[in-house]
Amino acid sequence: MTGTSQDVYSTAMRTIKFGYTWTMHNFSLWEANVEGVQCSPKFPPGPDEPYQWTLKYVPKSPKHDTCCSICVQMASPLVSEPKVLAHCEMIAADSKGVTIVQQSLKGRFGQGASSWGWTCFAERKTLLERVKPDDQLNIRCKIIVYVELVNGSPPGAVKGNQPCHSQGSLSTDLQSLVDDQKFGDVTIQIGSRRFLAYKGILSARSPVFASMFQHQMQENIGNSVSISDIKPEVFKKLLHYIYTDQLTGLDAVAPDLYAAADKYAISSLKDRCRQHILQMLSWKTGAETLMLADTHQDPEMKKQVLQFFSGSVAGKVTESAGWRKMARTHPYLVDETVKALAAKVRVCEQ
């Protein structure tokens, strides 16, 4: 009796998603004064990101000066594939998130290759009208990269109807440690919730945790740490980033996560939270953001908020609940805001 052998060969495709928002404050003034190609910073930030992108915005299209142009370009030095297949969606929206124009495309991107985009993305006149009265334009970019994974049987592999076991990426596997909460060598107690974690991973990512576990403290002896100044949902986001270097769902927790990143000296997380907070800046959140920057001694964030106050939202900022709170608890920040606004007025009058 003869058996039938069968080689095992499998292929699959996974997707990697990226999102970026480019906020242009005082858009009408900016649009009237800049010339040529304007480039966004690379996203996502960090020297070890395998896929990075940059947006290029041209206020006056070289083909139709009544329109603006926008495109996306791969800027990754670490990508080994000559070209990758990606879907790109570009949305222009006002300060309230209302879509003004939306475009999408699909193509093969290569590092340093020509940009993909739209020569006539939108009418300039339309954008200037639709961003009123806040005079803020948000360019939201969403990119999905399609990565093909091929798994073949090596020579000498066992043949037959063998089960195929797939493994996720390193970040996915590490994320499961946070989600499953089955393994760890230290317990983090936050209120009524407990989180299991590994001292080595925490120490490698945070010098504060490293110091905590290296010294003979009570926390180290009992393999338990109690933290009272962070919310459980914020700490879980912190753990996710420590284990995977990934962030999702920042809108609701960005200020609290920024504060936690500062406390545990995780500079890359602090930078990404700062970027998100500034992208979402509005007259309603400005005062609270200024207090946050002051509390955590962040001169760059403070500078950008004061510049924002000096724009078209200057009259509305004082109507916010955050401004009233700042006037009570941080009166010196009110003085700094007034001085920044006065300096802006002097420059405009010259």
Coordinates of C-alpha atoms in Angstrom, one line a residue:
M1 CA 0.0 0.0 0.0
T2 CA 1.5 3.3 -1.0
G3 CA 0.9 6.6 0.6
T4 CA 0.6 10.0 -1.0
S5 CA 3.1 12.7 0.0
Q6 CA 2.3 16.3 -0.4
D7 CA 4.7 19.3 -0.2
V8 CA 3.5 22.1 2.0
Y9 CA 3.7 25.6 0.6
S10 CA 1.9 28.6 1.8
T11 CA 1.6 32.3 1.0
A12 CA -0.3 35.1 2.7
M13 CA -0.6 38.8 2.7
R14 CA -0.7 41.2 5.7
T15 CA -1.3 44.9 5.8
I16 CA 0.5 47.7 7.7
K17 CA -1.5 50.8 8.3
F18 CA -0.1 54.4 8.8
G19 CA -1.9 57.6 9.6
Y20 CA -0.8 61.2 9.7
T21 CA -2.4 64.6 10.1
W22 CA -0.8 67.8 8.9
T23 CA -2.4 70.8 10.5
M24 CA -1.9 74.2 8.9
H25 CA -2.9 77.1 11.3
N26 CA -3.6 80.6 9.9
F27 CA -4.0 78.8 6.5
S28 CA -4.9 81.8 4.4
L29 CA -1.8 83.7 5.6
W30 CA 0.4 80.7 5.2
E31 CA -1.0 79.8 1.7
A32 CA -0.4 83.4 0.5
N33 CA 3.2 83.6 1.6
V34 CA 4.8 80.2 1.0
E35 CA 6.3 79.2 -2.3
G36 CA 7.2 75.9 -3.9
V37 CA 7.1 72.5 -2.4
Q38 CA 6.3 72.3 1.4
C39 CA 7.3 69.0 3.0
S40 CA 5.9 67.4 6.2
P41 CA 8.2 65.6 8.7
K42 CA 8.7 61.9 8.1
F43 CA 6.1 59.7 9.7
P44 CA 6.0 57.6 11.7
P45 CA 9.0 59.2 13.5
G46 CA 12.0 57.2 14.6
P47 CA 15.3 56.0 13.0
D48 CA 14.3 52.3 13.2
E49 CA 10.9 52.5 11.3
P50 CA 11.1 50.2 8.3
Y51 CA 8.4 52.2 6.4
Q52 CA 8.4 56.0 6.5
W53 CA 6.6 58.6 4.4
T54 CA 6.5 62.3 3.8
L55 CA 3.8 64.5 2.3
K56 CA 4.6 67.2 -0.2
Y57 CA 2.2 70.2 -0.6
V58 CA 2.4 72.8 -3.4
P59 CA 0.1 75.8 -2.8
K60 CA 0.0 76.6 -6.5
S61 CA 0.0 73.7 -8.9
P62 CA 2.6 74.0 -11.7
K63 CA -0.1 73.0 -14.2
H64 CA -3.1 74.9 -12.8
D65 CA -2.3 77.8 -10.4
T66 CA -5.9 77.9 -9.2
C67 CA -5.4 74.5 -7.6
C68 CA -3.0 73.1 -5.0
S69 CA -1.0 69.9 -5.5
I70 CA -0.3 67.2 -2.9
C71 CA 1.5 63.9 -3.0
V72 CA 3.1 61.2 -0.8
Q73 CA 6.6 59.8 -1.1
M74 CA 8.3 56.8 0.6
A75 CA 11.3 58.0 2.6
S76 CA 12.4 54.8 4.3
P77 CA 16.1 53.9 4.3
L78 CA 15.4 50.5 5.7
V79 CA 13.0 49.1 3.1
S80 CA 14.6 46.1 1.3
E81 CA 11.9 45.6 -1.3
P82 CA 12.5 47.6 -4.6
K83 CA 8.8 48.7 -4.5
V84 CA 5.8 48.0 -2.2
L85 CA 2.1 48.0 -3.1
A86 CA 0.2 50.6 -1.1
H87 CA -3.2 52.3 -1.0
C88 CA -3.2 56.0 -0.1
E89 CA -6.2 58.1 1.0
M90 CA -5.9 61.9 1.3
I91 CA -8.5 64.1 3.0
A92 CA -8.6 67.8 3.4
A93 CA -10.8 68.8 6.4
D94 CA -11.6 71.9 8.4
S95 CA -10.9 72.4 12.1
K96 CA -14.1 70.5 13.0
G97 CA -13.1 67.5 10.9
V98 CA -15.6 68.1 8.2
T99 CA -14.3 66.8 4.9
I100 CA -13.6 69.4 2.1
V101 CA -12.1 67.0 -0.5
Q102 CA -11.1 63.4 -0.5
Q103 CA -8.9 61.5 -2.9
S104 CA -7.4 58.0 -3.0
L105 CA -5.0 56.0 -5.2
K106 CA -3.2 52.7 -5.2
G107 CA 0.3 52.1 -6.6
R108 CA 3.8 50.7 -6.1
F109 CA 6.0 53.0 -4.0
G110 CA 9.8 52.8 -3.9
Q111 CA 12.3 54.6 -1.7
G112 CA 13.5 57.7 -3.4
A113 CA 11.2 57.1 -6.4
S114 CA 8.8 59.6 -7.9
S115 CA 6.0 60.8 -5.7
W116 CA 2.4 59.7 -6.1
G117 CA -0.4 62.2 -5.7
W118 CA -2.7 64.7 -7.4
T119 CA -1.5 67.7 -9.5
C120 CA -4.9 69.3 -8.9
F121 CA -5.9 68.1 -5.5
A122 CA -8.4 70.9 -4.7
E123 CA -9.3 74.4 -5.8
R124 CA -7.4 76.9 -3.7
K125 CA -10.5 79.2 -3.5
T126 CA -12.6 76.4 -2.2
L127 CA -10.1 75.5 0.6
L128 CA -9.8 79.2 1.6
E129 CA -13.6 79.5 1.9
R130 CA -14.3 76.2 3.6
V131 CA -11.7 76.6 6.4
K132 CA -13.4 79.8 7.7
P133 CA -13.8 81.0 10.4
D134 CA -11.0 79.1 12.3
D135 CA -8.6 79.4 9.3
Q136 CA -7.3 75.9 9.9
L137 CA -6.7 73.2 7.3
N138 CA -6.1 69.6 8.3
I139 CA -4.5 67.2 5.7
R140 CA -5.2 63.7 6.8
C141 CA -3.2 60.9 5.1
K142 CA -4.0 57.2 5.5
I143 CA -1.7 54.6 4.0
I144 CA -2.1 50.8 3.8
V145 CA 0.9 48.8 2.7
Y146 CA 0.3 45.3 1.4
V147 CA 3.2 42.9 2.3
E148 CA 3.3 39.4 0.8
L149 CA 4.5 36.7 3.0
V150 CA 5.7 33.5 1.4
N151 CA 6.5 30.3 3.4
G152 CA 7.9 27.3 1.5
S153 CA 9.0 23.9 2.8
P154 CA 12.8 23.7 3.1
P155 CA 14.7 20.6 1.7
G156 CA 14.2 17.6 3.9
A157 CA 11.0 18.9 5.5
V158 CA 8.4 16.3 6.6
K159 CA 5.9 15.8 3.8
G160 CA 2.2 15.0 4.0
N161 CA -0.9 16.7 5.4
Q162 CA 0.9 18.6 8.1
P163 CA -0.8 21.4 10.0
C164 CA 0.5 24.9 9.1
H165 CA 1.4 27.0 12.2
S166 CA 1.7 30.7 11.5
Q167 CA 3.6 33.1 13.7
G168 CA 2.9 36.8 14.0
S169 CA 5.4 39.6 14.1
L170 CA 7.5 40.3 17.1
S171 CA 5.4 43.3 18.1
T172 CA 2.1 41.3 17.7
D173 CA 3.5 38.5 19.9
L174 CA 4.7 40.9 22.6
Q175 CA 1.4 42.7 22.5
S176 CA -0.3 39.4 23.4
L177 CA 1.7 39.5 26.7
V178 CA 0.0 42.7 27.5
D179 CA -3.4 41.6 26.4
D180 CA -3.4 38.1 27.9
Q181 CA -1.8 39.0 31.2
K182 CA -0.7 35.5 31.9
F183 CA 3.1 36.0 32.3
G184 CA 5.4 38.4 34.0
D185 CA 7.9 38.7 36.9
V186 CA 6.5 41.9 38.5
T187 CA 3.0 43.0 39.4
I188 CA 2.0 46.6 38.8
Q189 CA -0.9 47.6 41.1
I190 CA -3.0 50.5 39.9
G191 CA -6.1 51.1 42.0
S192 CA -8.1 47.9 41.9
R193 CA -6.3 46.6 38.7
R194 CA -3.2 44.6 38.4
F195 CA -0.8 44.3 35.4
L196 CA 1.8 41.6 34.9
A197 CA 5.0 42.7 33.2
Y198 CA 8.7 41.8 32.8
K199 CA 11.3 43.9 34.6
G200 CA 13.8 43.4 31.8
I201 CA 11.5 44.9 29.2
L202 CA 10.4 47.8 31.4
S203 CA 14.0 48.5 32.3
A204 CA 15.2 48.4 28.7
R205 CA 12.6 51.0 27.7
S206 CA 12.6 53.3 30.7
P207 CA 15.5 54.5 32.8
V208 CA 13.1 55.2 35.6
F209 CA 11.9 51.6 35.8
A210 CA 15.6 50.5 35.4
S211 CA 16.6 52.5 38.5
M212 CA 13.6 51.2 40.4
F213 CA 14.4 47.5 39.8
Q214 CA 18.2 47.9 40.1
H215 CA 18.1 49.3 43.7
Q216 CA 17.1 47.2 46.6
M217 CA 13.7 48.9 47.1
Q218 CA 10.7 47.4 48.7
E219 CA 9.1 47.1 45.2
N220 CA 12.0 45.0 44.0
I221 CA 12.0 42.7 47.0
G222 CA 8.4 41.9 46.8
N223 CA 8.1 41.9 43.0
S224 CA 5.2 44.3 43.3
V225 CA 4.9 48.0 42.4
S226 CA 2.0 50.3 43.4
I227 CA 1.3 53.4 41.2
S228 CA -1.3 55.9 42.3
D229 CA -0.9 58.8 39.8
I230 CA -1.9 57.1 36.6
K231 CA -5.2 55.7 35.3
P232 CA -5.3 52.0 34.5
E233 CA -6.4 52.6 30.9
V234 CA -3.4 55.0 30.4
F235 CA -1.0 52.5 31.9
K236 CA -2.2 49.8 29.6
K237 CA -1.4 52.1 26.6
L238 CA 2.0 52.8 28.2
L239 CA 2.6 49.0 28.4
H240 CA 1.5 48.5 24.8
Y241 CA 4.0 51.1 23.7
I242 CA 6.9 49.8 25.9
Y243 CA 6.4 46.3 24.5
T244 CA 5.5 47.0 20.8
D245 CA 6.6 50.6 20.0
Q246 CA 3.1 51.1 18.6
L247 CA 0.3 53.6 19.5
T248 CA -3.5 53.5 18.8
G249 CA -6.5 55.4 20.0
L250 CA -4.6 58.5 21.2
D251 CA -7.5 61.0 21.1
A252 CA -8.9 60.2 24.5
V253 CA -5.6 59.7 26.4
A254 CA -2.9 61.7 24.7
P255 CA -2.4 64.3 27.5
D256 CA -2.4 61.7 30.3
L257 CA -0.1 59.4 28.2
Y258 CA 2.2 62.4 27.5
A259 CA 2.5 63.0 31.3
A260 CA 3.2 59.3 31.9
A261 CA 5.9 59.2 29.2
D262 CA 7.5 62.2 30.9
K263 CA 7.4 60.6 34.3
Y264 CA 9.1 57.4 33.1
A265 CA 11.5 59.2 30.7
I266 CA 10.3 57.5 27.5
S267 CA 11.2 60.3 25.2
S268 CA 10.0 58.8 21.9
L269 CA 6.5 58.3 23.4
K270 CA 6.5 61.8 24.8
D271 CA 7.5 63.1 21.3
R272 CA 4.7 61.2 19.6
C273 CA 2.1 62.3 22.2
R274 CA 3.3 65.9 21.8
Q275 CA 2.9 65.7 18.0
H276 CA -0.7 64.4 18.4
I277 CA -1.7 66.9 21.0
L278 CA -0.4 69.8 18.8
Q279 CA -2.2 68.4 15.7
M280 CA -5.5 68.4 17.6
L281 CA -4.9 71.9 19.1
S282 CA -7.9 74.2 19.1
W283 CA -9.1 77.3 20.9
K284 CA -11.0 75.0 23.3
T285 CA -7.9 72.9 24.3
G286 CA -5.2 75.5 23.9
A287 CA -5.1 76.7 27.5
E288 CA -5.0 73.2 28.9
T289 CA -2.2 72.3 26.5
L290 CA -0.2 75.4 27.6
M291 CA -0.6 74.3 31.2
L292 CA 0.5 70.8 30.3
A293 CA 3.6 72.1 28.5
D294 CA 4.4 74.3 31.5
T295 CA 4.0 71.5 34.1
H296 CA 6.3 69.2 32.2
Q297 CA 8.8 71.9 31.2
D298 CA 8.3 71.4 27.5
P299 CA 9.6 74.7 25.8
E300 CA 8.9 73.4 22.3
M301 CA 5.2 72.7 23.0
K302 CA 4.9 75.9 24.9
K303 CA 6.3 77.9 22.0
Q304 CA 3.9 76.3 19.5
V305 CA 0.9 76.9 21.7
L306 CA 1.7 80.6 22.2
Q307 CA 2.2 81.0 18.4
F308 CA -1.2 79.4 17.9
F309 CA -2.8 81.8 20.4
S310 CA -1.3 84.7 18.4
G311 CA -3.3 83.7 15.3
S312 CA -6.9 83.9 14.3
V313 CA -8.2 82.1 17.4
A314 CA -6.8 84.8 19.8
G315 CA -10.3 86.2 20.5
K316 CA -11.9 82.9 21.2
V317 CA -9.3 81.3 23.5
T318 CA -10.5 83.5 26.4
E319 CA -14.0 82.0 26.1
S320 CA -12.8 78.5 27.0
A321 CA -13.1 76.7 30.3
G322 CA -9.4 75.9 30.1
W323 CA -8.6 79.6 29.9
R324 CA -10.7 80.4 33.0
K325 CA -8.9 77.6 34.9
M326 CA -5.5 78.9 33.8
A327 CA -6.3 82.4 35.0
R328 CA -7.0 80.9 38.5
T329 CA -4.2 78.4 38.7
H330 CA -1.5 79.7 36.3
P331 CA -1.9 83.5 36.1
Y332 CA 1.7 83.9 34.9
L333 CA 0.8 81.9 31.7
V334 CA -1.9 84.5 31.0
D335 CA 0.8 87.2 31.2
E336 CA 3.0 85.2 28.8
T337 CA 0.1 84.8 26.4
V338 CA -0.7 88.5 26.4
K339 CA 3.0 89.3 25.8
A340 CA 3.2 86.8 22.9
L341 CA 0.1 88.3 21.3
A342 CA 1.4 91.9 21.7
A343 CA 4.7 90.9 20.1
K344 CA 2.8 89.4 17.1
V345 CA 0.8 92.6 16.7
R346 CA 4.0 94.7 16.7
V347 CA 5.5 92.5 14.0
C348 CA 2.4 92.8 11.8
E349 CA 2.4 96.6 12.2
Q350 CA 6.0 97.0 11.0

